[in-house]
Structure formats: C-alpha cells, structure tokens
Amino acid sequence: MARTGNRTYNIVTFGCQMNERDSETLAGMLEELGYEQTDDRLAASVVVLNTCSVRENADKRFFGVLGQLKHSREEDPDKIVAVCGCMMQQQSVIDKLKSKYPWVDLIFGTHNIGEFPRLFANVRDERRKITEIWEGSDTIPEGLPAKRMYSFKSYVSIMQGCNNFCSYCIVPYTRGRERSRSPEAILEEIRGLAAGGCKEVTLLGQNVNSYAGGVSFAQLIRMIDEIDGIERIRFMTSHPKDLSDELIGCFRDCRHLCRCFHLPVQSGSDRVLADMNRKYTRERYLERVAALREACPDIAITTDIIVGFPGETEEDFQDTLDLVRRVRYDSAFTFLYSVRGGTPAAERKDQVPEEIKHDRFNRLIAEIHAIQEEIGKSYQDKVLPVLIEGPSKTDPAMMTGRTESLKTVDLPACETLVGKIVPVRIVKAQTFSLYGELAADRG
Ligand code: 5AD
Ligand code: SF4
C-alpha cells in the first residue's frame, strides 16, 4: 500500500511531564517538516514512541505498542517508526530492539532530541536505519520548535537531569547530570506563551529546587510572578532535601504561585530513606511540611511513595502509614517498587516478595483514600478559582476545570470559558471528583 502524499504523524508518549514536553518539541519539528498530526497510529506515515524507563510497566507497554506497529510497518515501506526517550539510553534496550524489532527505522535518545529533524530526514530520504545515542550533554538546546498541547496552560522545562542517584531510580542514568536553562531563556519563553494566551505554567525539572541557572529557583519564581498574563505558576518535582526557606517564602509573597506542593517522600522509615539514598529523615521531612503549612496554611501537599523497597519490613511500612496520617496528603502517587537494572537497589538480595508488596500497597491506598475523602468533603460549598480546560471526559455535556490544588471540577459552563479562570462554588464533593457551578454571573 503506497502512501505517497501521506504526511501524517502520531506520537505516543509514555511517562512523565518531561516526556510530554519533549513530545511537544517532536511534534513541532514534524510540523515544520510538513507533517500533520493524526490519531490513527496504524495509518500514520510517521510514528514516534517516546519512552519511559522509570518502572517496568512502562517498558512493557512500550514493547506492546511497538509490537502492534509491526504489521503496518511491513505493509507500508514508506512508513517510519522512530523510538526515543529514556529507554534508549540503556544498552540492553538497544540490543533487544536490534535483535527482536529490526524493522524499527530510527532510534535516538534523550540528549539528542534536537537532532531529530536531521536524523529523520536521513532516514526518510535515504531509506536507511539509524541509531544515534549520545552519552550525555552539558547544555539544553534552545530555540527548538514546539507544538503545544494547550494554549492556556504549558509545561516549561527549566532544568534537566538529576544528580541525586536515589538507589532505586534509573533517571540519573537515562537523563544525565543536572543542567539548567538560563533565566533569560525561560522568561522569554514564558513571555511568549503569555502573549499567546497562556495563563498557567508548570516549571519542569527532575529536581527543580536545585535549579542553578545563575539565580536561585525562588528568585526565578519571583521573576515569573511579575510576567503579565501568567495567573498560575506550578512546578515539579522538588526534592525534600533541597526545599529551602527561600522557596517556602515564595508561598507568602508570590500572587500567582498555586498553593500546592508536590513533595515526594518515598518512605516514612528512616532506615529505608537511608537505603534509598534520599538524604533526609522523616523528622526533617515533617519539619519541611510544617514550615510550608506555616507559610501557607491551606497549601495542598501531594507526594510519591514507593512500597516494597528491598529490605522494607512491616515496621518500616507502619512508619510510612504513620507519616501519611501525619501529613494528610491531598493526593499521593503510590508505586510498587520496580527493579531497575543498573541501579544499586536492583542488586539487593532482600527483595520484598510480590504478595507482601501488593498487600502493603492496598493498605497504603486505603489509608490515603480515607484521608482524601475527608479532605474532599472540606471542599463542599467553597468558592474556588477554577481554570476551565474543556469538555468533561466523563460527561461531555459538562465542562471540566482545575482548582489551584489540581483537583478536577465538573460544572455546567459554556465553551467560551475554556482557558479562563472563574470562581466556582463546589456543590458536590466526592473523594476523586468535585462538581460545581459558576459562582458569579459572567454575563
Ligand atoms: N520503582 C518504583 N517507583 C519508582 N519511582 C522511581 N523509580 C522507581 C522504581 N524503581 C517513583 C518515585 C518517583 C516517581 C516519579 O517514580 O516515587 O518519585
Ligand atoms: Fe530519581 Fe531521586 Fe533523581 Fe528523583 S531525585 S529523578 S527519584 S534519582
């Protein structure tokens, strides 16, 4: 089936916000090359799979999707299948692709995303297969195009890489060492976004509070707070060990900083935290949470928790439950520990049996949900600013929006409000969903 003239692309993104942002760059590049986005992966003339290696599940899903593309790639000699992202920074993955998926056309990594147009053109024009992986990079390329997913909210990458080497985590190996963009480049990007109608920016980095672009992260936030048109500033992810008083002070002073904070704790046990190489204790973590709440009493705190790290005992797990009860998270992402080859924790002999991991996971979720339910109820009858994002996924007759604390609210509203921040009264508060109505007549 020849596809002369078919110039469509489909990008599949696995993993974190950083990857979503990278996929916007890939989309921008493909559009500049004259390609149009399609949802039809099998018919697309170009498919890019942007991979994640943080947990085994993402690996499996990637190979699943890749397998589904085999037939359409064989049917269509002009089709190009490209794979990139974190998984490609691992030799074992490259070896597997070469032996089991030799029909993949282009393989590149996290450090040479800026090279994609050149690599892609070579593959397309010379019909050859290319694998190009860089081991690392000292800078973040500037000036790359981007096709933004939304006009009213955007991710802005401020730094990349991680120097922390938590013992379970593959990211320092796949994303390399920390490097920060200059404040000028970041501010210019955000001013441009604001000029295009963007209201909300989420500053992205593996560890945003060790931003080192010449000013501190807190100073950067204060600069962004002054940009006309930006009404909401968010950031992620923060490492508790680097959460400075200076950053906490921003929650007192910055008008546009959303009152919510994602602060991954990973475990409530000092012994496990030390084994994880997290470099803080539960006391220090709880002290930082208290400092945040003192500066901003209604701040919503969210977290990441890993269950079943090697050597985790029932007592360690009880410490995690206890910490969860003390902090009372607005929400928490919970993960079963996943062995990542090449990391120190993968070498440990005292891996926790699967059934114990699952049992703890379920008990943890029950605890988190019970707290979430109580917090959810406290939203009842409150009037909150909500950024309207578009039709609701569960009920297309309704609009959906997000509170400062990132909770979704469904409400009857007109499509013209998309991209606007409006006051909404919460009329029904459930554990995972809020329902509201416009609190003022917007004319
Ligand atoms: N197993 C389980 N969860 C992990 N995370 C990172 N590495 C692993 C792993 N090997 C989780 C951490 C991190 C989040 C992005 O993913 O909780 O904060
Ligand atoms: Fe991974 Fe730890 Fe770095 Fe986060 S801080 S990316 S968990 S190594």
mmCIF file of C-alpha atoms and ligand atoms in Angstrom, residues 162 164-166 168-169 171-172 206 239 266 278, ligand 2:
data_model
loop_
_atom_site.group_PDB
_atom_site.id
_atom_site.type_symbol
_atom_site.label_atom_id
_atom_site.label_comp_id
_atom_site.label_asym_id
_atom_site.label_seq_id
_atom_site.Cartn_x
_atom_site.Cartn_y
_atom_site.Cartn_z
ATOM 1 C CA CYS A 162 19.435 14.525 38.143
ATOM 2 C CA ASN A 164 20.816 12.549 43.300
ATOM 3 C CA PHE A 165 21.169 8.871 42.483
ATOM 4 C CA CYS A 166 18.365 7.584 44.690
ATOM 5 C CA TYR A 168 16.075 2.677 43.131
ATOM 6 C CA CYS A 169 15.987 5.207 40.309
ATOM 7 C CA VAL A 171 16.652 8.590 35.829
ATOM 8 C CA PRO A 172 20.211 9.806 36.577
ATOM 9 C CA GLN A 206 13.680 16.282 37.896
ATOM 10 C CA HIS A 239 13.413 17.023 46.407
ATOM 11 C CA GLN A 266 9.062 7.787 49.026
ATOM 12 C CA ARG A 278 17.286 10.188 49.945
HETATM 13 FE FE1 SF4 B 2 15.171 9.636 40.560
HETATM 14 FE FE2 SF4 B 2 15.814 10.503 43.010
HETATM 15 FE FE3 SF4 B 2 16.602 11.906 40.835
HETATM 16 FE FE4 SF4 B 2 14.009 11.852 41.508
HETATM 17 S S1 SF4 B 2 15.674 12.724 42.742
HETATM 18 S S2 SF4 B 2 14.867 11.566 39.433
HETATM 19 S S3 SF4 B 2 13.763 9.783 42.323
HETATM 20 S S4 SF4 B 2 17.266 9.836 41.404
#
